[in-house]
């Protein structure tokens, strides 16, 4: 039996229970998502965008699900005492897939900003949530129109992909999700503090969680968001997350992600971003420690003169697996995209990167740069890289490239001649290599903290913040 069959049967058996524990807005898309999932199933490695990740194996165990919405006996404000020095944030928690609403930060967000449980927000603001929930995904996965039949790409003729197939993980998340997070920043509102969200995984038994995040930035809004994934569980955890981000005209968003879980955690995260005219978005993710991770980022540039800066850093060792798949869809003229991903792989770690830049017919005056650089510290580490340019306009400036290499022996020799040990010399080279991604963090206190955590990670020391009792 394929892995998806157990989820099909689960949904059919628990359809009414799912409805009774979630608002009608979340429930409205459930049956449609189930039909998609039942039709396409979970992908195998024959599916191009999942060729480096064994999804069937990851979803095959029989995980438990908290469909009855039982509360987990943990107060995150007690167990999590992590503060980034010199950076004041609005701190919120999601425990597994439920927004922690019993306690809130003493400082309130700027007037008009909503930060709440997605399920509760759907009850309080049904028109607002229903306007955006699931719609960004739907537009991202809609058929591509008005494209040429085929094009020369990197010297080879490639037939035009007629449509964007729905994603199975997104469909599975949509049909099972019961809660998550809603962030709304109204027109011309600036969040005076960064908003920090801690996703805590905790359980005493193997558990699957399905989390949904909806971020809406209205025209002229500005905000900085920090998402941190942490684990308290010494059991097998499977987490799916779908994040939809709407960025209105002239809005500015910085979104940072830090993954710092354990070897027993499997994470599948799909991020959909829709940008309108003259908007600017910076996405910066750091996989510091994990077990098995597959991230997908789909950015749709639908308004002229919008800009996306997409950065990612990965540190993996032992048997860890990190797969990043990105798509930047230039739909209109005069947009800019910059993409930089760097991996440092040690031991028998496996990394994968597939980055696709799509420039449609109408997207003249596009400027795009995509770079993937990778460092394999050992001969057993493996890296798969596939940067792609798909261009259907003729007035563009687009470049892409990828490198895979080992530590520079000449540089190691030079540093050892000046008194450094071999281990210290290797550490400095690895730190400098991934530091280029961290230096793209605009928030100085957060940038300093990331540098600190990366150094601790390379030294093999505990990478938890001072005062935190997690794990």
Short mmCIF file of C-alpha atoms in Angstrom, two decimals:
data_model
loop_
_atom_site.label_atom_id
_atom_site.label_comp_id
_atom_site.label_asym_id
_atom_site.label_seq_id
_atom_site.Cartn_x
_atom_site.Cartn_y
_atom_site.Cartn_z
CA UNK A 1 0.00 0.00 0.00
CA UNK A 2 1.33 3.42 -0.90
CA UNK A 3 1.85 5.92 1.89
CA UNK A 4 -1.05 8.17 0.86
CA UNK A 5 -3.67 5.47 1.39
CA UNK A 6 -3.62 5.80 5.17
CA UNK A 7 -4.25 9.56 4.87
CA UNK A 8 -7.09 9.02 2.42
CA UNK A 9 -8.74 6.57 4.82
CA UNK A 10 -8.07 8.84 7.79
CA UNK A 11 -9.77 11.78 6.10
CA UNK A 12 -12.79 9.72 5.08
CA UNK A 13 -13.19 8.40 8.63
CA UNK A 14 -12.58 11.70 10.43
CA UNK A 15 -14.14 14.24 8.05
CA UNK A 16 -16.83 15.30 10.52
CA UNK A 17 -14.37 15.49 13.39
CA UNK A 18 -12.14 17.82 11.38
CA UNK A 19 -15.10 20.09 10.71
CA UNK A 20 -16.22 20.17 14.33
CA UNK A 21 -12.80 21.36 15.53
CA UNK A 22 -12.19 24.11 12.96
CA UNK A 23 -13.95 27.14 11.50
CA UNK A 24 -15.96 27.04 8.29
CA UNK A 25 -13.34 29.16 6.48
CA UNK A 26 -10.70 26.47 6.98
CA UNK A 27 -13.26 23.78 6.29
CA UNK A 28 -14.37 25.30 2.98
CA UNK A 29 -11.29 24.14 1.07
CA UNK A 30 -10.98 20.74 2.72
CA UNK A 31 -12.95 18.63 0.24
CA UNK A 32 -11.33 20.26 -2.77
CA UNK A 33 -7.89 19.56 -1.30
CA UNK A 34 -8.87 15.96 -0.59
CA UNK A 35 -9.95 15.47 -4.22
CA UNK A 36 -6.58 16.78 -5.40
CA UNK A 37 -4.66 14.61 -2.96
CA UNK A 38 -6.68 11.51 -3.81
CA UNK A 39 -5.99 12.12 -7.51
CA UNK A 40 -2.25 12.82 -7.40
CA UNK A 41 -1.18 11.03 -4.20
CA UNK A 42 2.17 11.56 -2.53
CA UNK A 43 4.98 12.06 -5.04
CA UNK A 44 7.74 9.55 -5.62
CA UNK A 45 11.21 10.30 -6.94
CA UNK A 46 9.94 10.17 -10.53
CA UNK A 47 8.30 13.55 -9.89
CA UNK A 48 10.93 16.08 -10.97
CA UNK A 49 10.55 18.53 -8.10
CA UNK A 50 10.77 15.72 -5.52
CA UNK A 51 13.54 13.69 -7.18
CA UNK A 52 15.96 14.22 -4.27
CA UNK A 53 13.53 13.53 -1.40
CA UNK A 54 11.82 10.23 -0.60
CA UNK A 55 8.38 11.50 0.38
CA UNK A 56 6.80 8.04 0.41
CA UNK A 57 9.24 6.83 3.05
CA UNK A 58 8.87 9.96 5.17
CA UNK A 59 5.07 9.66 5.32
CA UNK A 60 4.82 5.88 5.58
CA UNK A 61 4.95 5.52 9.42
CA UNK A 62 1.65 5.54 11.25
CA UNK A 63 1.87 8.85 13.11
CA UNK A 64 -0.73 9.97 15.59
CA UNK A 65 -2.73 13.17 15.00
CA UNK A 66 -4.31 15.43 17.59
CA UNK A 67 -7.63 15.76 15.80
CA UNK A 68 -9.54 16.28 19.06
CA UNK A 69 -7.38 19.34 19.81
CA UNK A 70 -6.21 18.15 23.22
CA UNK A 71 -3.95 20.64 24.99
CA UNK A 72 -0.35 19.69 25.57
CA UNK A 73 0.77 20.33 29.17
CA UNK A 74 3.39 22.95 28.43
CA UNK A 75 3.61 26.68 29.01
CA UNK A 76 6.13 27.85 26.43
CA UNK A 77 6.70 31.14 28.26
CA UNK A 78 8.06 29.07 31.16
CA UNK A 79 10.28 26.66 29.23
CA UNK A 80 11.51 29.00 26.54
CA UNK A 81 13.57 31.88 27.88
CA UNK A 82 15.39 32.76 24.68
CA UNK A 83 15.92 36.42 23.89
CA UNK A 84 18.08 37.79 21.14
CA UNK A 85 20.32 40.34 22.91
CA UNK A 86 19.54 43.96 22.06
CA UNK A 87 16.53 43.02 19.96
CA UNK A 88 13.07 43.57 21.38
CA UNK A 89 10.45 41.35 19.76
CA UNK A 90 6.80 40.52 20.12
CA UNK A 91 7.03 36.86 21.14
CA UNK A 92 4.33 34.32 20.29
CA UNK A 93 4.23 30.52 20.34
CA UNK A 94 2.70 27.74 18.31
CA UNK A 95 2.73 24.42 20.16
CA UNK A 96 2.76 21.73 17.49
CA UNK A 97 -0.01 23.14 15.28
CA UNK A 98 -2.00 25.15 17.84
CA UNK A 99 -1.55 28.85 18.56
CA UNK A 100 -0.79 29.38 22.26
CA UNK A 101 -3.49 31.84 23.35
CA UNK A 102 -3.42 31.54 27.14
CA UNK A 103 -0.68 34.10 27.53
CA UNK A 104 0.56 36.97 25.38
CA UNK A 105 3.50 39.38 25.37
CA UNK A 106 3.19 42.32 27.75
CA UNK A 107 3.78 44.71 24.84
CA UNK A 108 1.00 44.89 22.28
CA UNK A 109 1.61 45.17 18.52
CA UNK A 110 1.15 48.45 16.69
CA UNK A 111 -2.45 49.61 16.34
CA UNK A 112 -4.42 47.64 13.78
CA UNK A 113 -2.03 44.69 13.56
CA UNK A 114 -3.68 41.32 14.19
CA UNK A 115 -1.65 38.36 15.50
CA UNK A 116 -3.84 35.44 16.45
CA UNK A 117 -4.79 31.83 15.98
CA UNK A 118 -5.79 31.24 12.36
CA UNK A 119 -8.86 29.33 13.49
CA UNK A 120 -9.88 32.10 15.89
CA UNK A 121 -9.19 34.80 13.29
CA UNK A 122 -11.45 32.95 10.85
CA UNK A 123 -14.25 33.25 13.42
CA UNK A 124 -13.58 36.89 14.29
CA UNK A 125 -12.75 38.18 10.80
CA UNK A 126 -14.33 35.67 8.38
CA UNK A 127 -14.45 38.03 5.38
CA UNK A 128 -10.81 39.05 5.80
CA UNK A 129 -9.43 35.53 6.28
CA UNK A 130 -11.54 33.94 3.54
CA UNK A 131 -10.35 36.62 1.10
CA UNK A 132 -6.79 35.32 1.33
CA UNK A 133 -6.85 31.80 2.81
CA UNK A 134 -5.97 29.28 0.11
CA UNK A 135 -6.17 31.90 -2.64
CA UNK A 136 -2.44 32.58 -2.90
CA UNK A 137 -1.81 28.85 -3.29
CA UNK A 138 -4.58 28.58 -5.86
CA UNK A 139 -3.15 31.39 -8.01
CA UNK A 140 0.39 30.03 -7.70
CA UNK A 141 -0.74 26.62 -8.94
CA UNK A 142 -3.04 27.92 -11.69
CA UNK A 143 -2.27 27.17 -15.36
CA UNK A 144 0.36 29.28 -17.08
CA UNK A 145 -1.17 31.12 -20.03
CA UNK A 146 0.04 33.10 -23.04
CA UNK A 147 3.39 31.33 -23.17
CA UNK A 148 5.28 30.12 -26.21
CA UNK A 149 5.21 26.42 -27.03
CA UNK A 150 8.89 25.99 -26.18
CA UNK A 151 12.17 27.80 -25.74
CA UNK A 152 15.92 27.34 -25.78
CA UNK A 153 17.04 26.98 -22.18
CA UNK A 154 20.74 26.61 -21.42
CA UNK A 155 21.32 25.52 -25.01
CA UNK A 156 18.58 22.90 -25.08
CA UNK A 157 15.02 23.02 -26.36
CA UNK A 158 12.53 22.56 -23.53
CA UNK A 159 8.77 22.32 -24.14
CA UNK A 160 6.72 24.80 -22.14
CA UNK A 161 5.16 23.42 -18.98
CA UNK A 162 1.46 23.93 -19.62
CA UNK A 163 0.48 24.24 -15.99
CA UNK A 164 1.78 24.12 -12.46
CA UNK A 165 0.66 20.83 -10.96
CA UNK A 166 -0.89 21.12 -7.48
CA UNK A 167 1.51 20.18 -4.70
CA UNK A 168 0.62 17.05 -2.75
CA UNK A 169 2.02 18.31 0.57
CA UNK A 170 -0.02 21.50 0.27
CA UNK A 171 -3.14 19.48 -0.52
CA UNK A 172 -2.53 17.14 2.43
CA UNK A 173 -1.98 20.07 4.77
CA UNK A 174 -5.14 21.82 3.56
CA UNK A 175 -7.36 18.80 4.06
CA UNK A 176 -6.06 18.06 7.59
CA UNK A 177 -5.21 21.49 9.02
CA UNK A 178 -7.15 22.74 12.04
CA UNK A 179 -5.20 25.76 13.24
CA UNK A 180 -2.11 27.87 12.78
CA UNK A 181 -1.24 31.55 12.74
CA UNK A 182 -2.77 34.69 11.23
CA UNK A 183 -0.78 37.93 10.92
CA UNK A 184 -2.43 41.01 9.43
CA UNK A 185 -0.72 44.38 8.94
CA UNK A 186 -3.16 47.01 7.68
CA UNK A 187 -2.57 49.68 5.07
CA UNK A 188 0.39 52.02 5.71
CA UNK A 189 1.05 50.46 9.12
CA UNK A 190 4.59 49.86 10.34
CA UNK A 191 5.26 47.26 13.02
CA UNK A 192 7.58 49.01 15.48
CA UNK A 193 8.87 45.67 16.78
CA UNK A 194 9.92 42.48 15.05
CA UNK A 195 7.35 39.70 15.45
CA UNK A 196 8.91 36.44 16.65
CA UNK A 197 7.07 33.13 16.35
CA UNK A 198 8.43 30.01 18.07
CA UNK A 199 7.12 26.73 16.63
CA UNK A 200 7.55 24.16 19.41
CA UNK A 201 7.22 20.45 18.70
CA UNK A 202 6.36 18.39 21.76
CA UNK A 203 4.82 14.97 22.33
CA UNK A 204 5.30 11.72 24.23
CA UNK A 205 4.28 9.59 21.23
CA UNK A 206 5.08 9.75 17.51
CA UNK A 207 3.02 12.61 16.13
CA UNK A 208 2.13 14.38 12.90
CA UNK A 209 1.28 18.09 13.00
CA UNK A 210 -0.21 20.20 10.22
CA UNK A 211 0.34 23.92 10.64
CA UNK A 212 -0.99 26.77 8.49
CA UNK A 213 0.32 30.35 8.44
CA UNK A 214 -1.37 33.27 6.68
CA UNK A 215 0.41 36.64 6.50
CA UNK A 216 -1.33 39.63 4.92
CA UNK A 217 0.58 42.87 4.30
CA UNK A 218 -1.76 45.53 2.96
CA UNK A 219 -0.63 48.43 0.77
CA UNK A 220 2.33 50.34 2.23
CA UNK A 221 2.70 48.06 5.28
CA UNK A 222 6.09 47.19 6.80
CA UNK A 223 7.03 44.35 9.13
CA UNK A 224 9.83 42.01 10.20
CA UNK A 225 8.99 38.40 11.06
CA UNK A 226 11.17 35.76 12.70
CA UNK A 227 10.08 32.10 12.76
CA UNK A 228 12.04 29.62 14.89
CA UNK A 229 11.45 25.85 14.82
CA UNK A 230 12.41 24.13 18.09
CA UNK A 231 11.83 20.61 19.40
CA UNK A 232 11.13 19.33 22.90
CA UNK A 233 10.24 15.83 21.74
CA UNK A 234 12.44 12.75 21.82
CA UNK A 235 9.97 10.94 19.56
CA UNK A 236 9.45 10.85 15.82
CA UNK A 237 7.70 14.00 14.63
CA UNK A 238 6.38 14.82 11.16
CA UNK A 239 5.46 18.46 10.54
CA UNK A 240 3.82 19.91 7.45
CA UNK A 241 3.57 23.68 7.15
CA UNK A 242 1.98 25.80 4.44
CA UNK A 243 2.64 29.53 4.64
CA UNK A 244 0.79 32.00 2.42
CA UNK A 245 2.14 35.55 2.27
CA UNK A 246 0.33 38.40 0.54
CA UNK A 247 2.47 41.53 0.04
CA UNK A 248 0.49 44.53 -1.16
CA UNK A 249 1.63 47.43 -3.31
CA UNK A 250 4.58 49.30 -1.83
CA UNK A 251 4.82 46.96 1.19
CA UNK A 252 8.09 45.77 2.70
CA UNK A 253 8.56 42.46 4.47
CA UNK A 254 11.57 40.76 6.01
CA UNK A 255 10.93 37.12 6.90
CA UNK A 256 13.59 35.08 8.68
CA UNK A 257 13.43 31.37 9.48
CA UNK A 258 15.65 29.37 11.84
CA UNK A 259 15.37 25.59 11.98
CA UNK A 260 16.93 24.13 15.13
CA UNK A 261 15.30 20.77 15.81
CA UNK A 262 16.63 17.24 16.26
CA UNK A 263 17.41 14.13 14.24
CA UNK A 264 13.96 12.60 14.82
CA UNK A 265 12.12 15.49 13.20
CA UNK A 266 10.83 15.51 9.62
CA UNK A 267 9.80 18.89 8.22
CA UNK A 268 7.93 19.67 5.00
CA UNK A 269 7.40 23.39 4.54
CA UNK A 270 5.78 25.11 1.55
CA UNK A 271 5.98 28.90 1.36
CA UNK A 272 3.91 30.85 -1.19
CA UNK A 273 4.56 34.57 -1.65
CA UNK A 274 2.52 36.91 -3.85
CA UNK A 275 4.08 40.34 -4.43
CA UNK A 276 2.38 43.39 -5.88
CA UNK A 277 3.77 46.55 -7.47
CA UNK A 278 6.85 48.17 -5.89
CA UNK A 279 6.85 45.72 -2.99
CA UNK A 280 10.09 44.43 -1.49
CA UNK A 281 10.52 41.10 0.26
CA UNK A 282 13.56 39.51 1.88
CA UNK A 283 13.39 35.81 2.76
CA UNK A 284 16.32 34.40 4.72
CA UNK A 285 16.31 30.86 6.11
CA UNK A 286 18.96 29.04 8.13
CA UNK A 287 18.85 25.27 8.68
CA UNK A 288 21.07 25.05 11.74
CA UNK A 289 20.19 21.55 12.93
CA UNK A 290 17.55 19.12 11.72
CA UNK A 291 16.73 15.56 10.84
CA UNK A 292 14.96 15.49 7.48
CA UNK A 293 13.88 18.73 5.80
CA UNK A 294 12.21 19.61 2.52
CA UNK A 295 11.44 23.30 1.90
CA UNK A 296 9.60 24.70 -1.10
CA UNK A 297 9.43 28.44 -1.84
CA UNK A 298 7.17 29.77 -4.60
CA UNK A 299 7.35 33.52 -5.24
CA UNK A 300 4.94 35.16 -7.70
CA UNK A 301 5.89 38.67 -8.83
CA UNK A 302 2.54 39.99 -10.07
CA UNK A 303 3.17 43.75 -9.79
CA UNK A 304 5.73 45.80 -11.68
CA UNK A 305 8.94 46.97 -9.97
CA UNK A 306 8.67 44.41 -7.20
CA UNK A 307 11.81 42.90 -5.69
CA UNK A 308 12.52 39.57 -4.01
CA UNK A 309 15.74 38.69 -2.18
CA UNK A 310 15.87 34.99 -1.37
CA UNK A 311 18.70 33.64 0.80
CA UNK A 312 19.31 30.28 2.43
CA UNK A 313 22.02 28.69 4.55
CA UNK A 314 22.31 25.00 5.41
CA UNK A 315 24.58 23.24 7.91
CA UNK A 316 24.18 19.48 7.98
CA UNK A 317 26.16 16.50 9.22
CA UNK A 318 25.64 12.90 10.36
CA UNK A 319 22.73 11.52 8.24
CA UNK A 320 20.83 14.79 7.95
CA UNK A 321 18.94 15.66 4.77
CA UNK A 322 18.03 19.17 3.55
CA UNK A 323 16.27 19.80 0.22
CA UNK A 324 15.39 23.33 -0.92
CA UNK A 325 13.23 23.83 -3.99
CA UNK A 326 12.52 27.38 -5.17
CA UNK A 327 10.52 29.00 -7.97
CA UNK A 328 10.56 32.73 -8.69
CA UNK A 329 7.85 33.53 -11.23
CA UNK A 330 8.42 36.85 -13.04
CA UNK A 331 4.98 37.61 -14.48
CA UNK A 332 5.30 41.35 -15.20
CA UNK A 333 8.01 43.78 -16.35
CA UNK A 334 10.72 45.56 -14.36
CA UNK A 335 11.04 43.15 -11.43
CA UNK A 336 14.23 42.09 -9.65
CA UNK A 337 15.12 38.79 -7.99
CA UNK A 338 18.31 37.86 -6.15
CA UNK A 339 18.85 34.32 -4.89
CA UNK A 340 21.75 32.89 -2.88
CA UNK A 341 21.87 29.47 -1.19
CA UNK A 342 24.92 27.99 0.53
CA UNK A 343 25.36 24.51 2.00
CA UNK A 344 28.04 23.09 4.30
CA UNK A 345 27.73 19.29 4.40
CA UNK A 346 29.76 17.04 6.71
CA UNK A 347 29.85 13.30 7.47
CA UNK A 348 27.18 11.55 5.32
CA UNK A 349 24.76 14.46 5.05
CA UNK A 350 22.73 14.94 1.87
CA UNK A 351 21.83 18.34 0.43
CA UNK A 352 19.73 19.29 -2.57
CA UNK A 353 18.91 22.56 -4.26
CA UNK A 354 16.66 23.14 -7.27
CA UNK A 355 16.07 26.77 -8.12
CA UNK A 356 13.91 27.77 -11.08
CA UNK A 357 13.66 31.32 -12.38
CA UNK A 358 10.68 31.68 -14.74
CA UNK A 359 10.51 34.84 -16.88
CA UNK A 360 7.25 35.02 -18.79
CA UNK A 361 6.61 36.70 -22.16
CA UNK A 362 5.38 39.92 -20.62
CA UNK A 363 8.21 40.21 -18.07
CA UNK A 364 10.54 42.48 -20.04
CA UNK A 365 13.29 44.40 -18.21
CA UNK A 366 13.65 41.56 -15.69
CA UNK A 367 16.83 41.40 -13.64
CA UNK A 368 17.65 38.11 -11.93
CA UNK A 369 20.67 36.54 -10.26
CA UNK A 370 20.72 33.00 -8.85
CA UNK A 371 23.70 31.38 -7.10
CA UNK A 372 24.10 28.10 -5.28
CA UNK A 373 27.48 27.36 -3.67
CA UNK A 374 28.19 24.16 -1.73
CA UNK A 375 30.95 22.82 0.47
CA UNK A 376 31.30 19.06 0.99
CA UNK A 377 33.64 18.62 3.95
CA UNK A 378 33.92 14.83 3.55
CA UNK A 379 33.90 12.46 0.59
CA UNK A 380 30.71 10.84 1.91
CA UNK A 381 28.69 14.07 1.87
CA UNK A 382 26.50 14.43 -1.20
CA UNK A 383 25.09 17.52 -2.89
CA UNK A 384 22.62 17.71 -5.77
CA UNK A 385 22.22 21.10 -7.41
CA UNK A 386 20.02 22.21 -10.28
CA UNK A 387 19.79 25.97 -10.96
CA UNK A 388 17.42 26.73 -13.84
CA UNK A 389 16.58 29.71 -16.02
CA UNK A 390 13.39 29.54 -18.08
CA UNK A 391 13.13 32.73 -20.13
CA UNK A 392 10.38 33.72 -22.58
CA UNK A 393 11.19 37.45 -22.80
CA UNK A 394 14.03 38.93 -24.84
CA UNK A 395 14.98 42.09 -22.89
CA UNK A 396 16.30 40.69 -19.61
CA UNK A 397 19.46 40.44 -17.51
CA UNK A 398 19.58 36.98 -15.95
CA UNK A 399 22.45 34.90 -14.59
CA UNK A 400 22.68 31.67 -12.66
CA UNK A 401 25.38 29.32 -11.44
CA UNK A 402 26.32 26.57 -9.02
CA UNK A 403 29.52 25.21 -7.48
CA UNK A 404 30.33 22.14 -5.40
CA UNK A 405 33.75 21.83 -3.79
CA UNK A 406 35.79 20.83 -0.77
CA UNK A 407 37.82 22.83 1.73
CA UNK A 408 40.66 24.77 0.13
CA UNK A 409 43.87 22.90 0.92
CA UNK A 410 46.05 25.96 0.22
CA UNK A 411 44.01 28.07 2.65
CA UNK A 412 44.22 25.34 5.28
CA UNK A 413 47.99 25.14 4.84
CA UNK A 414 48.32 28.94 5.07
CA UNK A 415 46.37 29.10 8.36
CA UNK A 416 48.19 26.14 9.89
CA UNK A 417 51.50 27.82 9.09
CA UNK A 418 50.32 30.65 11.32
CA UNK A 419 49.70 28.49 14.33
CA UNK A 420 46.09 27.39 13.92
CA UNK A 421 45.16 23.77 14.49
CA UNK A 422 43.65 21.83 11.60
CA UNK A 423 40.22 21.76 13.28
CA UNK A 424 40.28 25.50 13.96
CA UNK A 425 41.37 26.24 10.39
CA UNK A 426 38.52 24.11 9.00
CA UNK A 427 36.06 25.84 11.31
CA UNK A 428 37.12 29.28 10.12
CA UNK A 429 36.77 28.31 6.47
CA UNK A 430 33.30 26.85 7.00
CA UNK A 431 32.21 29.82 9.09
CA UNK A 432 33.37 32.29 6.45
CA UNK A 433 31.69 30.28 3.69
CA UNK A 434 28.19 30.31 5.18
CA UNK A 435 28.67 33.78 6.66
CA UNK A 436 27.79 35.42 3.36
CA UNK A 437 24.17 34.31 3.78
CA UNK A 438 23.99 35.43 7.41
CA UNK A 439 25.40 38.83 6.48
CA UNK A 440 22.25 39.37 4.40
CA UNK A 441 20.23 39.60 7.65
CA UNK A 442 19.29 43.24 8.02
CA UNK A 443 18.56 43.12 11.77
CA UNK A 444 21.98 43.54 13.39
CA UNK A 445 21.16 41.80 16.72
CA UNK A 446 19.68 38.84 14.84
CA UNK A 447 22.63 38.75 12.47
CA UNK A 448 25.04 38.64 15.42
CA UNK A 449 23.01 35.86 17.06
CA UNK A 450 23.01 33.79 13.85
CA UNK A 451 26.79 34.18 13.60
CA UNK A 452 27.11 33.03 17.22
CA UNK A 453 24.86 30.01 16.74
CA UNK A 454 26.63 28.95 13.55
CA UNK A 455 30.01 29.06 15.27
CA UNK A 456 28.65 26.96 18.17
CA UNK A 457 27.19 24.53 15.66
CA UNK A 458 30.50 24.07 13.85
CA UNK A 459 32.26 23.55 17.16
CA UNK A 460 29.84 20.75 18.02
CA UNK A 461 28.58 22.55 21.11
CA UNK A 462 25.00 22.87 22.21
CA UNK A 463 23.37 25.45 19.98
CA UNK A 464 20.60 26.52 22.30
CA UNK A 465 20.34 30.04 23.53
CA UNK A 466 21.35 30.86 27.08
CA UNK A 467 18.50 30.28 29.53
CA UNK A 468 16.49 28.00 27.25
CA UNK A 469 15.53 24.66 28.83
CA UNK A 470 14.30 23.02 25.64
CA UNK A 471 15.75 19.54 25.01
#
